[in-house]
XYZ file of C-alpha atoms in Angstrom:
708
model
C 0.000 0.000 0.000
C 2.760 2.480 0.897
C 4.495 2.046 -2.448
C 1.198 3.025 -4.112
C 0.916 5.958 -1.699
C 4.167 7.763 -2.529
C 3.232 9.328 -5.919
C -0.071 10.560 -4.495
C 1.658 11.776 -1.331
C 4.028 13.839 -3.442
C 1.273 15.340 -5.592
C -0.843 16.030 -2.496
C 2.098 17.708 -0.745
C 3.183 19.732 -3.761
C -0.231 20.777 -5.061
C -1.487 21.301 -1.507
C 1.455 23.552 -0.723
C 1.010 25.426 -3.993
C -2.697 26.035 -3.367
C -2.022 26.768 0.306
C 0.589 29.381 -0.562
C -1.866 31.119 -2.855
C -4.530 31.151 -0.133
C -1.992 32.366 2.431
C -0.948 35.217 0.146
C -4.589 36.153 -0.444
C -5.292 36.181 3.281
C -2.104 38.055 4.168
C -2.779 40.721 1.556
C -6.332 41.289 2.788
C -5.203 41.449 6.405
C -2.534 44.033 5.609
C -5.091 45.985 3.558
C -7.416 46.217 6.538
C -10.078 44.222 4.668
C -10.572 41.301 7.023
C -14.299 41.437 6.319
C -13.501 40.138 2.844
C -11.927 36.923 4.149
C -15.208 34.934 3.928
C -15.217 35.683 0.195
C -11.773 34.104 -0.123
C -12.878 31.003 1.770
C -16.040 30.804 -0.352
C -13.926 30.720 -3.502
C -11.632 28.087 -1.968
C -14.664 26.000 -0.973
C -16.038 26.253 -4.500
C -12.713 25.072 -5.928
C -12.621 22.058 -3.561
C -16.233 21.170 -4.418
C -15.458 21.372 -8.132
C -12.393 19.132 -7.782
C -14.306 16.500 -5.773
C -17.224 16.583 -8.215
C -14.805 16.182 -11.102
C -13.323 13.115 -9.413
C -16.807 11.667 -8.892
C -17.702 12.172 -12.553
C -14.504 10.399 -13.633
C -15.138 7.481 -11.267
C -18.799 6.887 -12.072
C -18.411 7.541 -15.790
C -15.671 4.912 -16.000
C -17.686 2.440 -13.926
C -20.559 2.546 -16.446
C -18.319 1.651 -19.387
C -17.360 -1.697 -20.810
C -13.949 -3.123 -19.921
C -12.408 -2.068 -23.244
C -13.902 1.415 -23.035
C -12.604 1.777 -19.476
C -9.089 1.008 -20.679
C -9.329 3.608 -23.444
C -10.913 6.203 -21.144
C -8.358 5.670 -18.396
C -5.454 5.719 -20.821
C -6.605 8.992 -22.372
C -6.952 10.665 -18.973
C -3.543 9.346 -17.907
C -1.940 11.037 -20.910
C -3.853 14.264 -20.155
C -2.769 14.072 -16.508
C 0.856 13.790 -17.586
C 0.447 16.910 -19.739
C -1.068 18.860 -16.832
C 1.568 17.740 -14.361
C 4.358 18.593 -16.794
C 2.955 22.086 -17.359
C 2.477 22.565 -13.610
C 6.066 21.559 -12.853
C 7.510 24.052 -15.334
C 5.092 26.823 -14.340
C 5.922 26.559 -10.647
C 9.651 26.412 -11.312
C 9.344 29.627 -13.274
C 6.833 31.421 -11.018
C 7.981 30.534 -7.492
C 9.898 33.791 -7.037
C 7.209 36.105 -8.426
C 4.122 34.290 -7.128
C 3.420 36.694 -4.268
C 3.558 39.796 -6.468
C 1.177 38.308 -9.032
C -1.354 37.303 -6.383
C -1.170 40.733 -4.699
C -1.966 42.429 -7.988
C -4.973 40.176 -8.547
C -6.256 40.788 -5.003
C -5.911 44.552 -5.399
C -7.866 44.454 -8.623
C -10.550 42.234 -7.083
C -10.965 44.573 -4.120
C -11.613 47.422 -6.496
C -14.174 45.487 -8.573
C -16.387 44.149 -5.804
C -17.185 41.102 -3.694
C -17.866 38.695 -6.525
C -14.462 39.183 -8.097
C -12.660 38.208 -4.900
C -14.610 34.943 -4.842
C -13.717 34.368 -8.485
C -10.055 35.232 -7.891
C -9.648 32.729 -5.052
C -11.698 30.134 -6.944
C -9.533 30.372 -10.070
C -6.303 30.498 -8.073
C -7.094 27.282 -6.202
C -9.340 25.559 -8.750
C -6.552 24.753 -11.194
C -4.556 22.947 -8.521
C -7.720 21.119 -7.426
C -8.535 19.844 -10.911
C -4.926 18.811 -11.552
C -4.853 16.970 -8.241
C -8.183 15.206 -8.876
C -7.088 14.039 -12.335
C -3.658 12.835 -11.232
C -5.058 11.068 -8.153
C -7.718 9.371 -10.274
C -5.101 7.979 -12.659
C -2.783 6.781 -9.871
C -5.678 5.260 -7.907
C -6.819 3.420 -11.016
C -3.313 2.060 -11.571
C -3.204 0.843 -7.961
C -6.443 -1.128 -8.333
C -8.098 -1.839 -4.983
C -5.241 -0.435 -2.911
C -6.158 2.449 -0.589
C -2.571 3.709 -0.804
C -3.165 6.605 -3.254
C -5.951 8.133 -1.167
C -4.019 7.717 2.077
C -0.863 9.172 0.541
C -2.710 12.165 -0.906
C -4.447 12.819 2.408
C -1.167 12.772 4.319
C 0.459 15.059 1.741
C -2.370 17.613 1.895
C -2.368 17.633 5.715
C 1.398 18.218 5.811
C 1.065 20.955 3.166
C -1.600 22.684 5.253
C 0.696 22.547 8.277
C 3.596 24.021 6.311
C 1.430 26.840 4.980
C 0.224 27.680 8.482
C 3.830 27.789 9.688
C 4.840 30.023 6.799
C 1.919 32.361 7.397
C 2.614 32.605 11.126
C 6.316 33.237 10.399
C 7.415 30.302 12.548
C 8.790 28.403 9.558
C 11.030 29.213 6.625
C 11.304 27.077 3.491
C 13.258 27.770 0.340
C 10.278 27.283 -1.939
C 12.304 27.521 -5.130
C 14.457 24.572 -4.076
C 11.404 22.666 -2.812
C 9.485 22.985 -6.073
C 12.614 22.188 -8.090
C 13.335 18.972 -6.185
C 9.739 17.749 -6.165
C 9.390 18.728 -9.814
C 12.261 16.455 -10.804
C 10.721 13.529 -8.900
C 7.293 14.206 -10.405
C 8.750 14.112 -13.912
C 10.040 10.580 -13.237
C 6.650 9.537 -11.835
C 4.811 11.167 -14.750
C 6.946 9.146 -17.192
C 5.609 5.983 -15.566
C 2.027 7.279 -15.676
C 2.492 8.004 -19.385
C 3.687 4.444 -19.990
C 0.758 3.058 -17.984
C -1.692 5.231 -19.900
C -0.345 4.156 -23.280
C -0.635 0.524 -22.216
C -4.303 1.157 -21.349
C -4.826 2.675 -24.792
C -3.261 -0.432 -26.330
C -5.490 -2.696 -24.232
C -8.482 -0.603 -25.266
C -7.662 -1.037 -28.954
C -6.926 2.667 -29.532
C -3.207 2.124 -30.167
C -1.528 -0.887 -31.821
C 1.289 -3.065 -30.523
C -0.151 -4.504 -27.321
C 1.705 -7.783 -27.877
C 4.952 -6.224 -29.155
C 7.001 -6.576 -25.968
C 10.313 -4.794 -25.635
C 10.874 -6.036 -22.076
C 9.560 -9.242 -20.530
C 11.143 -10.026 -17.174
C 8.093 -11.783 -15.754
C 9.960 -15.093 -15.644
C 12.946 -13.767 -13.722
C 11.342 -11.203 -11.417
C 8.969 -12.116 -8.633
C 6.001 -9.701 -9.016
C 5.111 -10.181 -5.354
C 8.549 -9.235 -4.021
C 8.873 -5.967 -2.104
C 11.154 -4.418 -4.703
C 8.729 -5.271 -7.526
C 5.751 -3.699 -5.785
C 7.861 -0.672 -4.825
C 9.032 0.001 -8.390
C 5.595 -0.638 -9.859
C 3.775 1.438 -7.243
C 6.091 4.442 -7.356
C 7.232 4.503 -10.983
C 4.531 2.444 -12.773
C 7.243 0.257 -14.289
C 6.192 -3.348 -14.774
C 8.207 -6.477 -15.604
C 6.490 -6.612 -18.998
C 6.417 -3.499 -21.198
C 5.663 -2.955 -24.875
C 7.903 -1.090 -27.280
C 5.525 1.880 -27.261
C 5.708 2.104 -23.467
C 9.486 1.884 -23.377
C 10.020 4.444 -26.164
C 7.489 6.860 -24.635
C 8.947 6.477 -21.143
C 12.535 7.007 -22.256
C 11.627 9.802 -24.685
C 9.503 11.727 -22.181
C 12.035 11.345 -19.392
C 14.974 12.311 -21.607
C 13.366 15.370 -23.197
C 11.386 16.765 -20.253
C 14.072 16.182 -17.621
C 16.716 17.795 -19.862
C 14.552 20.885 -20.384
C 13.715 21.068 -16.698
C 17.328 20.791 -15.516
C 18.476 23.275 -18.160
C 15.837 25.731 -16.983
C 16.916 25.313 -13.358
C 20.550 26.036 -14.264
C 19.568 29.089 -16.312
C 17.575 30.467 -13.391
C 20.398 29.769 -10.972
C 23.078 31.636 -12.949
C 20.902 34.601 -13.997
C 22.122 37.686 -12.070
C 19.738 40.045 -10.384
C 19.158 43.345 -12.197
C 20.769 46.466 -10.740
C 17.508 48.372 -10.364
C 15.532 45.714 -8.484
C 17.035 43.095 -6.185
C 15.854 39.493 -6.464
C 12.910 38.704 -4.239
C 13.312 35.999 -1.656
C 11.100 32.913 -1.972
C 11.601 31.536 1.500
C 8.245 32.313 3.065
C 4.849 33.923 2.660
C 6.266 36.964 4.372
C 7.428 38.194 0.952
C 3.776 38.307 -0.120
C 2.984 41.038 2.357
C 3.518 44.717 1.546
C 6.525 46.501 3.005
C 4.388 49.302 4.389
C 2.424 48.310 7.442
C -0.828 50.001 6.505
C -1.665 49.247 2.850
C -0.663 47.098 -0.120
C 0.800 48.242 -3.370
C -1.701 49.495 -5.919
C -5.046 51.085 -5.049
C -6.323 49.715 -1.734
C -9.950 50.010 -0.717
C -10.343 52.234 2.316
C -12.402 50.631 5.076
C -15.471 52.501 6.315
C -16.051 53.495 9.916
C -17.776 50.224 10.705
C -14.851 48.259 9.349
C -16.521 47.344 6.048
C -15.111 48.393 2.679
C -16.559 51.631 1.391
C -18.074 50.279 -1.790
C -20.285 47.888 0.146
C -22.191 50.788 1.839
C -24.762 52.655 -0.266
C -26.097 55.824 1.401
C -29.873 56.049 1.325
C -30.388 52.432 0.253
C -31.980 49.958 2.671
C -29.509 47.418 3.934
C -30.380 43.994 2.651
C -28.470 41.103 4.103
C -28.509 37.536 2.939
C -27.706 34.704 5.359
C -23.973 34.060 5.574
C -24.394 30.427 4.620
C -26.207 30.968 1.311
C -23.229 31.596 -0.997
C -20.969 28.856 0.466
C -23.838 26.376 0.280
C -24.526 27.355 -3.320
C -20.940 26.993 -4.493
C -20.800 23.523 -2.991
C -24.230 22.458 -4.222
C -23.880 23.600 -7.829
C -20.850 21.406 -8.741
C -22.378 18.484 -6.849
C -25.710 18.820 -8.673
C -24.007 19.169 -12.052
C -21.819 16.122 -11.321
C -24.875 14.131 -10.275
C -26.658 15.081 -13.477
C -23.667 14.055 -15.577
C -23.451 10.714 -13.776
C -27.205 10.114 -13.953
C -27.866 11.192 -17.531
C -24.485 11.172 -19.217
C -23.563 7.540 -18.663
C -22.939 5.033 -21.413
C -26.088 2.980 -20.947
C -26.608 1.006 -24.135
C -29.736 1.801 -26.096
C -32.525 -0.523 -25.020
C -30.596 -1.930 -22.044
C -32.764 -3.104 -19.175
C -31.938 -2.226 -15.585
C -32.578 -5.307 -13.463
C -32.611 -5.367 -9.664
C -30.479 -7.868 -7.747
C -31.306 -8.709 -4.120
C -33.065 -11.258 -1.954
C -36.306 -9.260 -2.128
C -36.193 -7.771 -5.636
C -34.346 -10.341 -7.737
C -35.236 -9.736 -11.384
C -37.355 -6.628 -10.827
C -37.500 -4.663 -14.076
C -36.883 -7.729 -16.258
C -39.084 -8.063 -19.337
C -38.811 -10.375 -22.302
C -35.898 -9.103 -24.422
C -35.595 -9.318 -28.180
C -33.446 -12.117 -29.627
C -29.809 -11.260 -30.175
C -26.905 -9.944 -28.139
C -28.306 -8.005 -25.184
C -26.839 -5.893 -22.381
C -28.536 -5.952 -18.989
C -27.603 -3.425 -16.300
C -27.618 -5.357 -13.057
C -28.129 -3.092 -10.023
C -27.682 -4.522 -6.534
C -30.493 -3.029 -4.443
C -29.738 -5.184 -1.406
C -27.261 -4.836 1.444
C -25.058 -7.842 0.547
C -22.660 -8.577 -2.279
C -24.286 -10.988 -4.681
C -23.720 -13.325 -7.571
C -26.276 -13.132 -10.343
C -26.998 -15.573 -13.163
C -29.180 -15.421 -16.262
C -30.545 -18.966 -16.402
C -32.889 -21.381 -18.111
C -35.304 -22.056 -15.202
C -36.085 -25.566 -16.466
C -32.500 -26.886 -16.554
C -30.652 -24.242 -14.449
C -28.302 -23.784 -17.425
C -26.457 -20.460 -17.258
C -26.429 -17.940 -20.124
C -24.442 -15.227 -18.343
C -23.221 -14.266 -14.882
C -21.695 -11.600 -12.666
C -19.736 -12.434 -9.542
C -19.272 -10.175 -6.540
C -21.766 -7.417 -7.394
C -21.374 -5.019 -4.457
C -24.377 -3.345 -2.771
C -25.496 -0.171 -4.516
C -23.393 -0.806 -7.636
C -24.336 -1.477 -11.249
C -22.512 -3.646 -13.778
C -23.300 -4.793 -17.287
C -24.114 -8.407 -18.071
C -23.896 -9.215 -21.772
C -25.565 -12.364 -23.106
C -26.864 -13.683 -26.419
C -30.605 -14.266 -26.194
C -32.442 -16.662 -28.502
C -35.626 -18.664 -28.338
C -36.329 -20.120 -24.884
C -37.150 -19.353 -21.263
C -35.077 -16.988 -19.122
C -34.965 -16.013 -15.460
C -32.575 -14.382 -13.004
C -30.994 -16.154 -10.052
C -29.603 -13.903 -7.292
C -27.266 -15.464 -4.718
C -26.418 -12.989 -1.908
C -23.315 -13.709 0.127
C -24.353 -15.842 3.087
C -27.966 -15.744 1.924
C -30.420 -17.952 0.130
C -30.567 -18.131 -3.658
C -33.631 -16.449 -5.154
C -34.986 -17.044 -8.661
C -37.148 -14.487 -10.470
C -40.230 -15.115 -12.530
C -39.371 -16.441 -15.990
C -40.067 -14.872 -19.366
C -40.389 -16.488 -22.760
C -38.478 -15.312 -25.834
C -39.690 -16.374 -29.273
C -37.708 -16.498 -32.464
C -34.265 -17.691 -33.372
C -32.506 -20.914 -32.502
C -32.123 -22.032 -28.911
C -29.536 -20.065 -26.945
C -26.277 -21.647 -25.841
C -26.052 -22.134 -22.088
C -23.818 -23.974 -19.638
C -25.365 -26.588 -17.379
C -24.154 -25.767 -13.850
C -21.814 -28.062 -11.966
C -22.232 -28.889 -8.297
C -19.714 -30.164 -5.774
C -21.430 -33.521 -6.008
C -20.727 -33.628 -9.758
C -17.018 -33.134 -9.069
C -16.839 -35.603 -6.186
C -16.036 -38.661 -8.309
C -13.374 -36.914 -10.455
C -11.808 -35.502 -7.288
C -11.626 -38.922 -5.641
C -10.035 -40.457 -8.743
C -7.491 -37.681 -9.030
C -6.534 -37.758 -5.338
C -5.892 -41.486 -5.719
C -3.624 -40.734 -8.700
C -1.703 -38.139 -6.664
C -1.322 -40.453 -3.667
C 0.163 -43.135 -5.879
C 2.472 -40.583 -7.495
C 3.714 -39.343 -4.117
C 4.504 -42.915 -3.044
C 6.613 -43.344 -6.171
C 8.201 -39.914 -5.687
C 9.206 -40.665 -2.102
C 11.098 -43.780 -3.210
C 12.757 -41.891 -6.084
C 13.985 -38.964 -3.955
C 15.261 -41.415 -1.331
C 17.286 -43.157 -4.051
C 18.558 -39.766 -5.251
C 19.692 -38.868 -1.740
C 21.389 -42.248 -1.262
C 23.295 -41.936 -4.551
C 24.595 -38.504 -3.612
C 25.528 -39.662 -0.120
C 27.465 -42.544 -1.750
C 29.286 -40.170 -4.102
C 27.671 -41.586 -7.266
C 26.824 -38.294 -8.981
C 26.315 -39.768 -12.470
C 23.526 -42.001 -11.158
C 22.194 -39.061 -9.160
C 21.737 -36.995 -12.318
C 19.622 -39.756 -13.865
C 17.672 -40.204 -10.622
C 17.093 -36.459 -10.377
C 15.391 -36.238 -13.775
C 13.245 -39.310 -13.091
C 12.045 -37.931 -9.759
C 11.482 -34.415 -11.060
C 9.343 -35.688 -13.941
C 7.227 -37.630 -11.458
C 6.661 -34.503 -9.391
C 5.855 -32.394 -12.481
C 3.192 -34.891 -13.554
C 1.277 -34.147 -10.305
C 0.871 -30.476 -11.245
C -2.860 -30.266 -10.723
C -2.414 -30.808 -7.008
C 0.204 -28.137 -6.358
C -2.424 -25.768 -4.977
C -3.075 -28.193 -2.144
C 0.585 -28.918 -1.426
C 0.702 -25.670 0.618
C 4.248 -24.773 1.726
C 5.651 -28.105 0.524
C 5.651 -27.012 -3.120
C 7.990 -24.091 -2.410
C 10.309 -26.371 -0.449
C 10.287 -29.125 -3.067
C 10.217 -27.200 -6.345
C 10.949 -23.579 -5.437
C 12.888 -21.231 -7.709
C 15.310 -18.418 -7.000
C 12.868 -15.593 -7.855
C 12.534 -13.286 -4.865
C 15.496 -14.760 -2.975
C 18.060 -12.045 -2.137
C 21.102 -14.290 -2.600
C 19.833 -16.299 -5.569
C 21.290 -19.803 -5.883
C 23.349 -19.321 -2.704
C 20.351 -18.297 -0.593
C 19.672 -20.527 2.390
C 15.995 -20.752 1.397
C 16.819 -22.116 -2.069
C 15.945 -25.792 -1.585
C 14.416 -28.746 -3.382
C 14.798 -30.124 -6.879
C 16.268 -26.984 -8.414
C 18.831 -26.595 -5.636
C 20.032 -30.149 -6.212
C 19.939 -29.611 -9.978
C 22.143 -26.549 -9.682
C 24.731 -28.457 -7.685
C 24.714 -31.568 -9.876
C 25.297 -29.593 -13.083
C 27.630 -26.924 -11.658
C 30.374 -29.146 -10.314
C 29.481 -29.197 -6.630
C 30.790 -32.157 -4.673
C 28.763 -34.951 -3.125
C 29.475 -33.530 0.337
C 28.055 -30.154 -0.767
C 24.891 -31.800 -2.096
C 24.274 -34.396 0.620
C 22.328 -32.031 2.888
C 20.087 -30.492 0.144
C 19.309 -33.961 -1.253
C 18.474 -35.344 2.181
C 16.243 -32.354 2.880
C 14.446 -32.887 -0.444
C 13.735 -36.512 0.467
C 12.475 -35.418 3.901
C 10.174 -32.769 2.423
C 8.711 -35.258 -0.066
C 8.108 -37.742 2.752
C 6.426 -34.968 4.731
C 4.184 -34.115 1.784
C 3.282 -37.782 1.283
C 2.169 -37.965 4.899
C 0.294 -34.656 4.896
C -1.499 -34.842 1.543
C -4.367 -37.177 2.542
C -5.408 -34.711 5.263
C -5.042 -31.539 3.177
C -8.062 -29.797 1.715
C -8.460 -30.164 -2.026
C -11.090 -27.758 -3.283
C -13.120 -29.461 -6.029
C -13.192 -26.131 -7.906
C -9.410 -26.393 -8.319
C -9.682 -29.316 -10.739
C -11.090 -27.301 -13.689
C -8.665 -24.441 -13.008
C -5.609 -26.682 -13.105
C -6.363 -27.927 -16.631
C -5.271 -24.491 -17.810
C -2.807 -23.447 -15.119
C -0.398 -26.406 -15.420
C 0.478 -25.527 -19.006
C 0.434 -21.787 -18.275
C 3.352 -22.436 -15.933
C 4.944 -24.657 -18.562
C 4.819 -21.889 -21.146
C 6.145 -19.338 -18.640
C 8.951 -21.329 -17.031
C 9.832 -24.518 -18.925
C 9.474 -23.401 -22.540
C 11.434 -20.211 -21.856
C 14.227 -22.112 -20.097
C 13.780 -19.884 -17.050
C 13.415 -22.881 -14.739
C 16.631 -24.488 -15.965
C 19.411 -24.645 -13.364
C 21.932 -26.385 -15.611
C 20.454 -29.747 -16.556
C 18.938 -28.549 -19.852
C 15.904 -30.783 -19.235
C 13.040 -28.289 -19.085
C 11.457 -29.959 -22.128
C 11.377 -33.214 -20.159
C 9.521 -31.346 -17.409
C 7.159 -29.892 -20.016
C 6.498 -33.450 -21.215
C 5.608 -34.480 -17.649
C 3.335 -31.426 -17.288
C 1.537 -32.453 -20.456
C 1.052 -35.948 -19.012
C -0.419 -34.414 -15.854
C -2.820 -32.314 -17.932
C -3.884 -35.377 -19.896
C -4.537 -37.266 -16.641
C -6.638 -34.427 -15.276
C -8.704 -34.135 -18.441
C -9.311 -37.860 -18.212
C -11.155 -37.594 -14.883
C -13.110 -34.535 -16.085
C -13.938 -35.926 -19.533
C -17.535 -37.072 -18.790
C -18.516 -33.638 -17.419
C -16.896 -31.803 -20.320
C -18.359 -34.032 -23.008
C -21.905 -33.374 -21.808
C -21.403 -29.591 -21.805
C -19.347 -28.934 -24.942
C -19.122 -31.842 -27.353
C -16.691 -29.981 -29.632
C -14.150 -29.008 -26.978
C -12.531 -32.366 -26.223
C -11.748 -33.298 -29.852
C -10.010 -29.931 -30.315
C -8.050 -30.315 -27.086
C -7.059 -33.902 -27.869
C -5.730 -32.839 -31.259
C -3.797 -29.979 -29.606
C -2.251 -32.342 -27.046
C -1.155 -34.756 -29.766
C 0.476 -31.898 -31.672
C 2.412 -30.680 -28.611
C 3.393 -34.256 -27.744
C 4.917 -34.846 -31.192
C 6.945 -31.651 -30.955
C 8.259 -32.633 -27.523
C 9.060 -36.158 -28.712
C 11.182 -34.724 -31.506
C 13.427 -33.136 -28.836
C 13.867 -36.468 -26.986
C 16.756 -38.636 -28.146
C 17.338 -41.912 -26.277
C 17.962 -40.773 -22.677
C 18.699 -37.126 -23.440
C 16.606 -34.040 -24.114
C 17.509 -31.068 -26.283
C 17.876 -27.963 -24.109
C 15.196 -25.456 -24.996
C 17.772 -22.788 -25.886
C 19.374 -25.208 -28.365
C 16.187 -25.659 -30.388
C 16.275 -24.012 -33.780
C 14.065 -20.945 -34.143
C 11.432 -22.735 -36.218
C 11.050 -25.677 -33.819
C 10.852 -23.377 -30.820
C 8.236 -21.178 -32.473
C 6.154 -24.230 -33.399
C 6.301 -25.586 -29.850
C 5.345 -22.264 -28.313
C 2.571 -21.784 -30.855
C 1.128 -25.262 -30.337
C 1.204 -24.864 -26.552
C -0.444 -21.443 -26.837
C -3.201 -22.904 -28.998
C -3.739 -25.709 -26.480
C -4.038 -23.140 -23.701
C -6.552 -21.163 -25.724
C -8.687 -24.242 -26.296
C -8.462 -25.187 -22.609
C -9.511 -21.708 -21.471
C -13.298 -22.453 -21.448
C -12.912 -25.438 -19.079
C -13.033 -23.442 -15.799
C -16.202 -21.654 -16.926
C -17.849 -24.853 -18.124
C -17.153 -26.638 -14.830
C -17.519 -23.730 -12.397
C -19.471 -24.637 -9.283
C -22.613 -22.500 -9.177
C -25.246 -22.311 -6.464
C -28.556 -23.369 -7.953
C -30.872 -23.300 -4.967
């Protein structure tokens, strides 16, 4: 959270201090002018600026929430680029204006005093409003990049509070800050952060289909960098740099940083060496004190003389009846107007598709507003009117088959559900968290062929496949325990050639049990952990298991060096064998693993990233394929009844991948993946990618859904 907080903390501190300085100068000028009665007008303008900024943020948030996923990416990417432009302009403006800020504000205040009450409100509103809008836009983009993290809001809040404290200290003359140096230093940091926001925004535009090249990667370190490590989250949170970046992101990041930082630094140096003119000494920028006039009684320009009652002269009209409005009317209006406008934009300016139905989701109102739709692709706006998060399904009430679904619809929120409607019966099923499933009244749609739906799967349906697969894993662990014991004995006896053969045999056995790794808990990291995230890499004390032994066997370590790691591997496997029968194995994991086993294969084995010297990652990939085939075998009856075309496609894909792997297997040796020719490697990656694509529907087809 704190890594996400830093960019927002900096923008909150900088923009808060900038706005606070302006307000302090306004207040100080009025106080010195003897026009304290005008201070409420300043605060009214400030309040209006804050209300506008908050309303702007609300419009951005709710407008994005009503869009489709692709539109959200495009919308967010566009605003990220705009935010970068604003921040860049703000950085250069403040670097240039820090020394003359007080004089400019004093001139504006003097003019406003002469023109009447409304102009002072407008002056303070415009002076603070720009910073408010910039802050709202930048915070929205950083919060969106952080996802569900509360870090950006917390960081911005802390920054604004500190800025307010600094401004109070400057105003009370108990604190001195070299503002020119402050804005220069923070400006340089913000330029680096803005470069990351630009890269993130361009990636969103690529994901949204606005810009090309979303698969043209210039950097892909996802296999060698642990995304969950502290340094990964720190770099990504602060600088918006990710392990995987496209060419457009990299070029934009480097180009922006190189050009803008060069111009900024050059401007700082020019300002630093520019001598003060002989007629007018340079003004200090250390505190708000420089904003106040030298003379004690009045500011420069044409001050407004206060009347005898302390009010400015132009506010008193001789002979006219005094008409006073309540003091709260104007402040309330300036807050209400932006809020009302924002509400209207959210309510009437959303992206609701033409003809879309709004359907209620709750225990009491499930399906309210649902009428028979026309055949074809339809969008339903599902609005949770209850007080619990809910799952919602569009179903065939006769068979409980599911046409479309939304998971985790929060109370008071609305999300789109898109489904293709054809001839048949339809109803809504609402399943509140911790509550009872409720099914709406059904409607009948005429015309068109029958719609395609997925018959739901229950835990009972997966019970038999789960039992069969657990038996397979238990048998595999028994074999694995004997194999790792033999490996340990060979190393203890100094027979390293036999140990290398034993290592590959045992590792292939473990890789073939891939579907169960989610239930192996901490044992998987001990038995098959990699070096990603370990500070000392292959020499780290927490680097254990198969890959630790592999590294030693193929990097010339002695039997005495490897005896302890091999013995520990055998002990961990024995511990897993004992613990597995009592570990929980979620039935819902079975469908997920059909896809995830080969996802890991494509990420680690087929890139060679998992190789610690043996050159046998293709042998491991072969074992992973065997594990996938075994898993599909126990799920085959459920899949065949739900999508008759899926299994033939998947079987053909598996055969294709198997032939490509077999071509890299010669007698007892395997071709290292980095020794494959470019054509063979491309074919293997392509065939595995196609298999993954065809396996992708399995988790949805076999997802456990509550039907009653």
